[in-house]
Short mmCIF file of C-alpha atoms in Angstrom, two decimals:
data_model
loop_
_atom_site.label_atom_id
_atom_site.label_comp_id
_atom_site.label_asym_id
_atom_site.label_seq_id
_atom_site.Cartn_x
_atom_site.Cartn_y
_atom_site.Cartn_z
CA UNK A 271 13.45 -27.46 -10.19
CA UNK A 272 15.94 -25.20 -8.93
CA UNK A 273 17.70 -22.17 -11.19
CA UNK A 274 21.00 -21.20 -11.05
CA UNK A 275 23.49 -18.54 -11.94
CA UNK A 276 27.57 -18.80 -12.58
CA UNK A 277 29.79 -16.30 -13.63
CA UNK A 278 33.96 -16.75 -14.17
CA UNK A 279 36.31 -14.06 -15.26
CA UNK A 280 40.00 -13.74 -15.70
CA UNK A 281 40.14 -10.27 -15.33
CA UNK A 282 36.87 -8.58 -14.99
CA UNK A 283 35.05 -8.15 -11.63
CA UNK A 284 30.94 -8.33 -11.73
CA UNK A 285 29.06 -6.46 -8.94
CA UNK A 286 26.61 -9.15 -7.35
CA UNK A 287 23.60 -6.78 -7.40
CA UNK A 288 23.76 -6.16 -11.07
CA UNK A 289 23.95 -9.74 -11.86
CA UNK A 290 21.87 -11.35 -9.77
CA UNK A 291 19.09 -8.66 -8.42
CA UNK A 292 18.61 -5.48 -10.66
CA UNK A 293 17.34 -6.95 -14.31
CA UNK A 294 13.69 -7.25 -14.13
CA UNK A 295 14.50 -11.29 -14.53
CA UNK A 296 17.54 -11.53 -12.26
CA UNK A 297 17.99 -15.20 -10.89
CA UNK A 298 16.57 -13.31 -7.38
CA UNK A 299 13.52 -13.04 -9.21
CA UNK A 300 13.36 -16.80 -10.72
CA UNK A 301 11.69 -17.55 -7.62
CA UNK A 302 8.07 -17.39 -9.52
CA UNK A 303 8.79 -16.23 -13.38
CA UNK A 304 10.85 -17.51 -16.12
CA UNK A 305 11.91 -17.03 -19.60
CA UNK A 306 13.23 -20.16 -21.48
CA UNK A 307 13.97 -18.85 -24.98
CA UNK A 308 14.91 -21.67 -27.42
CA UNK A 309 13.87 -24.06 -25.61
CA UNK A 310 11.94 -26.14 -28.47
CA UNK A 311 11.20 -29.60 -28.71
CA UNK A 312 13.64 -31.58 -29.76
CA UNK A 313 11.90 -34.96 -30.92
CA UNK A 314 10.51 -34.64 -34.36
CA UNK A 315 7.58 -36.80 -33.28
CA UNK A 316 7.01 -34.55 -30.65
CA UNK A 317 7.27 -37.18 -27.55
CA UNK A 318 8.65 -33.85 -25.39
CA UNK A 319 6.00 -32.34 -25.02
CA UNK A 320 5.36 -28.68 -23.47
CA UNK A 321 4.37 -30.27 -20.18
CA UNK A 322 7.46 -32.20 -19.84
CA UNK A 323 9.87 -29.63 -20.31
CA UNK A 324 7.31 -27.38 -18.02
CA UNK A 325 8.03 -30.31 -15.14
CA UNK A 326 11.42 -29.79 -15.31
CA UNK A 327 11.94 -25.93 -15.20
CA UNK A 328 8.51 -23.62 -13.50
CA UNK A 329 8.22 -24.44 -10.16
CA UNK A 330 8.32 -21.95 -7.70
CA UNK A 331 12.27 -21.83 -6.08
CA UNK A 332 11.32 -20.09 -3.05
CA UNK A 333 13.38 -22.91 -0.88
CA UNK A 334 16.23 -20.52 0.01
CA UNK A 335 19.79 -19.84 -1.72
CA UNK A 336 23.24 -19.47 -1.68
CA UNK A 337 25.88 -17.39 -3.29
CA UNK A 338 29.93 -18.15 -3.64
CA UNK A 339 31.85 -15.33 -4.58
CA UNK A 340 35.75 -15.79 -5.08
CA UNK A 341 38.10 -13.13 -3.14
CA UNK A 342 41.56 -12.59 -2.26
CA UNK A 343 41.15 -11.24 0.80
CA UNK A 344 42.65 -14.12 3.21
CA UNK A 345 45.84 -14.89 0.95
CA UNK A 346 47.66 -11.82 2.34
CA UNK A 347 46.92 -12.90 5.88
CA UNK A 348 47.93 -16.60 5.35
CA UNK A 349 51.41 -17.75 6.34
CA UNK A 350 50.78 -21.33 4.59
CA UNK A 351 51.58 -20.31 0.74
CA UNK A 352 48.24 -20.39 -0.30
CA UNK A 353 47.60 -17.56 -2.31
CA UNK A 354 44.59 -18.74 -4.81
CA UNK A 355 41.13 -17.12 -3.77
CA UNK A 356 39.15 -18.83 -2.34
CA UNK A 357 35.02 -18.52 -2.20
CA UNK A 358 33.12 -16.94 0.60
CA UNK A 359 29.58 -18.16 1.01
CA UNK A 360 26.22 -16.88 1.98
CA UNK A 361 23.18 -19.04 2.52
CA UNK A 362 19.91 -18.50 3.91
CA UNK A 363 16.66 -20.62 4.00
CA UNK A 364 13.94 -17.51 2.74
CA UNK A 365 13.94 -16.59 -0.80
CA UNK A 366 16.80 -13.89 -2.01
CA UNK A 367 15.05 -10.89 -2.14
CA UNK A 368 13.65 -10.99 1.37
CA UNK A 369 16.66 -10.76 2.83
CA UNK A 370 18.20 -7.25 3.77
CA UNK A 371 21.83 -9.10 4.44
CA UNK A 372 21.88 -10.57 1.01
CA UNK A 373 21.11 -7.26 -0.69
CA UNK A 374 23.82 -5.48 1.12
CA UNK A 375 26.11 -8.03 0.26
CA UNK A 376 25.51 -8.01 -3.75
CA UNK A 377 25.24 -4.03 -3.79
CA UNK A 378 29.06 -4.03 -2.07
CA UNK A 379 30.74 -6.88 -3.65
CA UNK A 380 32.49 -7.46 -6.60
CA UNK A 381 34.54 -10.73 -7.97
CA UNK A 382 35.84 -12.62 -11.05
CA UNK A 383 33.59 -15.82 -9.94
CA UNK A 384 30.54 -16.13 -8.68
CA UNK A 385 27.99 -19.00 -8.00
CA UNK A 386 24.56 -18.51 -6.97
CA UNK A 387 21.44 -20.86 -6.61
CA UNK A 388 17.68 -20.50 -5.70
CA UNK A 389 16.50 -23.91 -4.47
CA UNK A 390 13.34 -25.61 -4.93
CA UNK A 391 13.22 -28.49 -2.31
CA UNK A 392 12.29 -32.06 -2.88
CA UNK A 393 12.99 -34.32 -0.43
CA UNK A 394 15.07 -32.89 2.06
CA UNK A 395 14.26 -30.32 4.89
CA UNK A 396 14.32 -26.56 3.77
CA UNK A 397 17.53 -24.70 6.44
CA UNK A 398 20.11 -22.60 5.15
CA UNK A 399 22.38 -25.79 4.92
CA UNK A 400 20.92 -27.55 2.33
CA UNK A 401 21.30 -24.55 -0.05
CA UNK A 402 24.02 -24.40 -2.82
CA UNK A 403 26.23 -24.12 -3.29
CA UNK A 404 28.83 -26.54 -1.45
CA UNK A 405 32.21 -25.36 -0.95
CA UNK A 406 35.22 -28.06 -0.80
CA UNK A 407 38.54 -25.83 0.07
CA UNK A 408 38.53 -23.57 -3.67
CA UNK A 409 35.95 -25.81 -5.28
CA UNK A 410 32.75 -24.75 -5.62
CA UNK A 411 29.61 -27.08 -6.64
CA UNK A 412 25.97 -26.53 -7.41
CA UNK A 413 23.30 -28.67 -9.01
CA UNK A 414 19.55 -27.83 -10.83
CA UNK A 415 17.30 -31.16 -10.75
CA UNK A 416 17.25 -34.39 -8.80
CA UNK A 417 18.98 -37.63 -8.26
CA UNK A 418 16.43 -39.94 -8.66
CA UNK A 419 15.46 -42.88 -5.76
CA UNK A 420 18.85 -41.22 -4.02
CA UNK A 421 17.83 -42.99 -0.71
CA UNK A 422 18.19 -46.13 -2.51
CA UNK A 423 21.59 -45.55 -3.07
CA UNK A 424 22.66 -43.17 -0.33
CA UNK A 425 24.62 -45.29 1.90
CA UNK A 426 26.46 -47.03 -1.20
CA UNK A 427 27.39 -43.76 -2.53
CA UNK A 428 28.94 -42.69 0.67
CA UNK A 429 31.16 -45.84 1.19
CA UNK A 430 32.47 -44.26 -1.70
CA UNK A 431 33.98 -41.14 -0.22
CA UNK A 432 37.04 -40.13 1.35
CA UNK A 433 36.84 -39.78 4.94
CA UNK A 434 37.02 -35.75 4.66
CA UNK A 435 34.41 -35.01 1.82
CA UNK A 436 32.30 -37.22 3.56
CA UNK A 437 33.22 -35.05 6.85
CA UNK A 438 32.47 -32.07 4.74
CA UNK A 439 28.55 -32.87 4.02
CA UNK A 440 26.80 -30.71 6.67
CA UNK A 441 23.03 -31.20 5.11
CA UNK A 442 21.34 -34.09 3.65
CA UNK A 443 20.66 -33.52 -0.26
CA UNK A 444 21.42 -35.69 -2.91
CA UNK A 445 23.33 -32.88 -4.33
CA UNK A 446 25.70 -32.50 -1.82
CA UNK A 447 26.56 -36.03 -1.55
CA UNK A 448 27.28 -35.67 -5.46
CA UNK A 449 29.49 -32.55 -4.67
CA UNK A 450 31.48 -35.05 -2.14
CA UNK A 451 31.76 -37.38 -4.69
CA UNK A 452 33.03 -35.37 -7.23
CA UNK A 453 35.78 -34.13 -5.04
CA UNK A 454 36.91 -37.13 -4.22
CA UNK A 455 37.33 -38.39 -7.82
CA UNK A 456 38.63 -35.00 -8.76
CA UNK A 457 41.58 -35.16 -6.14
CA UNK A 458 41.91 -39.15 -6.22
CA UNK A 459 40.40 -39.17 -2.28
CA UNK A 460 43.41 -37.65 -1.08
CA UNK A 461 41.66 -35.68 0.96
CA UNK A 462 41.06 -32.04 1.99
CA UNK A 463 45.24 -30.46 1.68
CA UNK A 464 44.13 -31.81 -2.00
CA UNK A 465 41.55 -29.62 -2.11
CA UNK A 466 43.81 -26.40 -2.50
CA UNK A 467 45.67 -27.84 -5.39
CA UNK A 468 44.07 -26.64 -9.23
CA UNK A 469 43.17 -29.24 -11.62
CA UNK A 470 42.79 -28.95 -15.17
CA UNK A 471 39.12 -28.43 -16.87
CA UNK A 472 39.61 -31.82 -18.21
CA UNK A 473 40.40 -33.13 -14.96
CA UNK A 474 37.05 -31.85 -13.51
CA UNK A 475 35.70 -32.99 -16.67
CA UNK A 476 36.19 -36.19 -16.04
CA UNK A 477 35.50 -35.79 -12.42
CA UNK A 478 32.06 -34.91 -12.86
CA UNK A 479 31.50 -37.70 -15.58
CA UNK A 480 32.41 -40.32 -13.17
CA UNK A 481 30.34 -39.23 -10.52
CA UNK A 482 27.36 -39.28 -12.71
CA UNK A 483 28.11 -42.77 -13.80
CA UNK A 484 29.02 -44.24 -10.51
CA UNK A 485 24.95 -42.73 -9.81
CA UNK A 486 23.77 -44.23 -12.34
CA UNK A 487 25.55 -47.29 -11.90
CA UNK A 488 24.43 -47.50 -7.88
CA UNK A 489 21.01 -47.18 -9.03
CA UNK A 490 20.68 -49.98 -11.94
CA UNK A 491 22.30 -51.96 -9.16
CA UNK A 492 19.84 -51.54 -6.66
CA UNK A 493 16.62 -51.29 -9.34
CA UNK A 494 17.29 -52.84 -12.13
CA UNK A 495 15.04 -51.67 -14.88
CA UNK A 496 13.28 -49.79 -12.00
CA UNK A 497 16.17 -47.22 -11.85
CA UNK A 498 14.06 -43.75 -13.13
CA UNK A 499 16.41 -40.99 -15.10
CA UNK A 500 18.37 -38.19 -13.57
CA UNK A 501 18.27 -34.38 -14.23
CA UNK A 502 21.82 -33.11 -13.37
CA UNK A 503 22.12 -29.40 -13.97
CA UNK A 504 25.72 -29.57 -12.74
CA UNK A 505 28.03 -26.76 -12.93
CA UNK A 506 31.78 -26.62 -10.74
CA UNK A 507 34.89 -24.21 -10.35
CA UNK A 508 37.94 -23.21 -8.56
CA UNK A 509 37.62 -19.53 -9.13
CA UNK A 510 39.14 -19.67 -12.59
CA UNK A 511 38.19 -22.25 -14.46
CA UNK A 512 34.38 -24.26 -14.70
CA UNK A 513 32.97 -26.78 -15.70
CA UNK A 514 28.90 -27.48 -16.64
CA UNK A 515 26.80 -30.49 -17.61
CA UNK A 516 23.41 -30.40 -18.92
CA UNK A 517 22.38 -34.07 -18.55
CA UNK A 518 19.82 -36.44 -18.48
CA UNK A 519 19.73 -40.22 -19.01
CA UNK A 520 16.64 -40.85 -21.54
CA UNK A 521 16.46 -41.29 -24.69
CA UNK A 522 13.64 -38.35 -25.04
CA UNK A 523 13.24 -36.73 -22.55
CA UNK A 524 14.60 -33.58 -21.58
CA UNK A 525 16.80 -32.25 -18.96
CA UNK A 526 16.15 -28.55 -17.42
CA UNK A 527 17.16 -25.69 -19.42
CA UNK A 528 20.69 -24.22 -18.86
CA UNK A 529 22.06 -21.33 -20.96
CA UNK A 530 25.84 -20.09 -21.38
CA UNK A 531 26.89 -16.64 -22.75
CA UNK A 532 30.22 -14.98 -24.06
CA UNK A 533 28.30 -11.33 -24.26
CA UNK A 534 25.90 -10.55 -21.69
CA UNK A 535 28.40 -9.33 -19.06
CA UNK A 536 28.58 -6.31 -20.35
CA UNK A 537 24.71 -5.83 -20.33
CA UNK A 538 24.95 -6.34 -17.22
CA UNK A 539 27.23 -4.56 -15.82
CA UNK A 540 26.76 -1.07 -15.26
CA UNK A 541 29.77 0.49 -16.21
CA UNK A 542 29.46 -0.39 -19.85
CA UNK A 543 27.01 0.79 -22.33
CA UNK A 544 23.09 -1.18 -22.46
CA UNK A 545 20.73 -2.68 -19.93
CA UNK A 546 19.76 -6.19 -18.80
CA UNK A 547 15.95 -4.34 -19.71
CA UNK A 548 16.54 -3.00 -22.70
CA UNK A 549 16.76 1.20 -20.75
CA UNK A 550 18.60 3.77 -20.74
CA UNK A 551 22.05 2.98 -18.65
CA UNK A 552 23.05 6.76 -17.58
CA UNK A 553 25.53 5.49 -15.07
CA UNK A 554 27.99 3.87 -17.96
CA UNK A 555 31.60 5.22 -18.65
CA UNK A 556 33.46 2.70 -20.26
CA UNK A 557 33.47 1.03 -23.57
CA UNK A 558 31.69 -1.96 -24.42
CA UNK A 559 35.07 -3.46 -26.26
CA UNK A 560 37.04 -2.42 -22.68
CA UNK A 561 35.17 -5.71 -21.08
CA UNK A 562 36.99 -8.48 -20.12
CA UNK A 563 36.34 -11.91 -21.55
CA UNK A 564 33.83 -13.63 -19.41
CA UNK A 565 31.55 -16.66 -19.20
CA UNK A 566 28.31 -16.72 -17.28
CA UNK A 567 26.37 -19.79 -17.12
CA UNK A 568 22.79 -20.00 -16.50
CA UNK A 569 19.14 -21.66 -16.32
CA UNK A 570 17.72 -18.54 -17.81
CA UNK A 571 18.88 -15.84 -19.31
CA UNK A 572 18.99 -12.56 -17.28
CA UNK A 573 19.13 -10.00 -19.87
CA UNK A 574 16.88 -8.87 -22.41
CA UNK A 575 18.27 -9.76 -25.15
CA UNK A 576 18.11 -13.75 -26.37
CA UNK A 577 20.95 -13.40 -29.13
CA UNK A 578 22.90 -13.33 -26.63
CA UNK A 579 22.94 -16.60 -25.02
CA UNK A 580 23.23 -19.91 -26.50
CA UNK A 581 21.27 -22.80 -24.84
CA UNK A 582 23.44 -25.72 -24.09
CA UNK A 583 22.18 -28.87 -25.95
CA UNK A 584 21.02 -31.87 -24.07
CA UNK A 585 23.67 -34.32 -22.85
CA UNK A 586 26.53 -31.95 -23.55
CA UNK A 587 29.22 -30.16 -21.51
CA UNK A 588 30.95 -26.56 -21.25
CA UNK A 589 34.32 -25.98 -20.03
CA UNK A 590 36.09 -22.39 -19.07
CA UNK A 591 39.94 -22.56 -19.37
CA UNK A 592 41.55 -20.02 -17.22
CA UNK A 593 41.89 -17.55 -20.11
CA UNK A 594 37.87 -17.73 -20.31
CA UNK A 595 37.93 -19.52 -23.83
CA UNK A 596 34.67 -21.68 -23.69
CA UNK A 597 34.27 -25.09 -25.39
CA UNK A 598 31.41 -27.46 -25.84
CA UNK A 599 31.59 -31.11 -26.33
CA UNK A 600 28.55 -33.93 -26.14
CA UNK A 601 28.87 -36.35 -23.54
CA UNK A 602 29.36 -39.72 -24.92
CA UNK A 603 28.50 -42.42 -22.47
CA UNK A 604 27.08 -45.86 -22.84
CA UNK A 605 23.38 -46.11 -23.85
CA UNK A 606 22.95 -48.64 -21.21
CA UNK A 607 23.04 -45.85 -18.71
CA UNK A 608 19.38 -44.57 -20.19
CA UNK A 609 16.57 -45.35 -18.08
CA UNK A 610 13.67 -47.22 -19.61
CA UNK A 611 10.78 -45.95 -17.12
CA UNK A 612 8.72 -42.84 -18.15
#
């Protein structure tokens, strides 16, 4: 499966290179090795296995990536009254760190929100347009794991979409036909002038619940008890606020790992005291309780220290309100969305 990295902000910038290529396990260096602390088995009869959570989270991601930062840097040229920032993207179709572009990007930017994926392909061609993240006006979506028998249910799901997210698709994974679908439930279809406005967390919430139940529906249409389950990593934002689902529909088995933290910012940024590694940081000169409050989001964690990261439960959500509180909730949904195969 893929791995991804998200980090939102109200008021404290993160330099790309120290989040997502200087730690010794930096999402730029998912591409082989991983570290999935607490990651345990959750059925007391043992059912998940270590080789089923294995199948979902150590591949090799060397597929490509992508990486949305949010910046400000339009709004002061734009006569139209939008003044929100808005995400500039980067994509290429080699893995991260063998790219001399991508490095000087993270090593001379810095923003309050940030998205960033390493893919592992499945189905779909490997190009630079098939990499996350997708970008809908200030929206930004990403996914980690697969939408099961997706050509099944391809051409239902896009009859579905308003005529600009489905404009919007420029590749052909299942993922970013769930990104189009999203948006349109998130802005009612209205299409892409509604994709400047901000919605509430609940709002994308809900978004993001109905788009994984109109999948699963689509697919218990078209296979019955055939229909296999999902993994859907999911994670969205507008540059302020996000939203993240760790999901799977079985009864046992488990999605892939995903990680949130309130702390680790400041490890890894270099202006305040510690190291992702667990070194000496000689270049700090602030105070560790100077940070701003922050949330990153994550399929591993990227600093040395597990205490601080909490891994998101099974079936559950996070959501980042705009003053970067954090709150987690399960996701109730009907049991009749399980799958019965494997």
């Amino acid at each position: 499966m893929c791995r991804w990295f998200a980090y939102v902000s109200e008021n404290e910038e993160c330099l790309l290179e120290d989040v997502l290529i200087a730690p010794s396990h930096s999402l730029a260096k998912q591409v082989h090795e991983h570290y999935l602390p607490k990651l345990l088995v959750h059925d007391p009869n043992e059912i998940t296995t270590e080789h089923e959570i294995t199948a979902r989270n150590r591949l090799f991601n060397v597929d490509g990536f992508g990486v949305a930062w949010y910046t400000g840097a339009a709004a002061e040229f734009n006569s139209d009254g939008i003044n929100a920032e808005h995400p500039a993207l980067y994509k290429n179709a080699q893995p991260p760190l063998h790219d001399t572009n991508f490095r000087s990007i993270c090593a001379n930017t810095a923003s309050k929100a940030v998205f960033a994926h390493i893919r592992a392909a499945t189905a779909t061609p490997v190009t630079a347009v098939n990499n996350h993240p997708f970008v809908f006006g200030r929206h930004t979506i990403m996914h980690n794991g697969v939408i099961s028998d997706f050509v099944n249910i391809c051409r239902d799901l896009v009859a579905l979409l308003d005529d600009d997210a489905y404009a919007n698709i420029h590749g052909s994974t299942d993922s970013e036909h769930f990104a189009a679908l999203y948006i349109t439930y998130l802005t009612g279809g209205k299409g892409q002038k509604s994709w400047e406005r901000q919605y509430t967390v609940k709002q994308m919430r809900d978004a993001m619940k109905k788009a994984v139940g109109t999948v699963v529906k689509l697919q218990q249409e078209k296979l019955g008890d055939k229909a296999e389950p999902n993994s859907l990593n999911l994670a969205a934002t507008n540059g302020s606020q996000l939203v993240a689902f760790r999901f799977r529909n079985h009864a046992i088995e488990q999605p892939p790992s995903l990680y949130y933290s309130t702390k680790a910012g400041v490890t890894l940024n270099r202006k305040y005291p510690d190291h992702p590694d667990g070194k000496e940081n000689t270049l700090a000169h602030k105070q560790a309780e100077e940070h701003g409050s922050h949330v990153i989001v994550a399929s591993e964690p990227s600093t040395y220290n597990a205490k601080e990261w909490e891994l998101i439960e099974k079936n559950y959500c996070l959501m980042v309100e705009t003053d970067g509180k954090a709150q987690i909730e399960k996701l109730e949904y009907p049991q009749e969305w399980n799958a019965t195969m494997n």
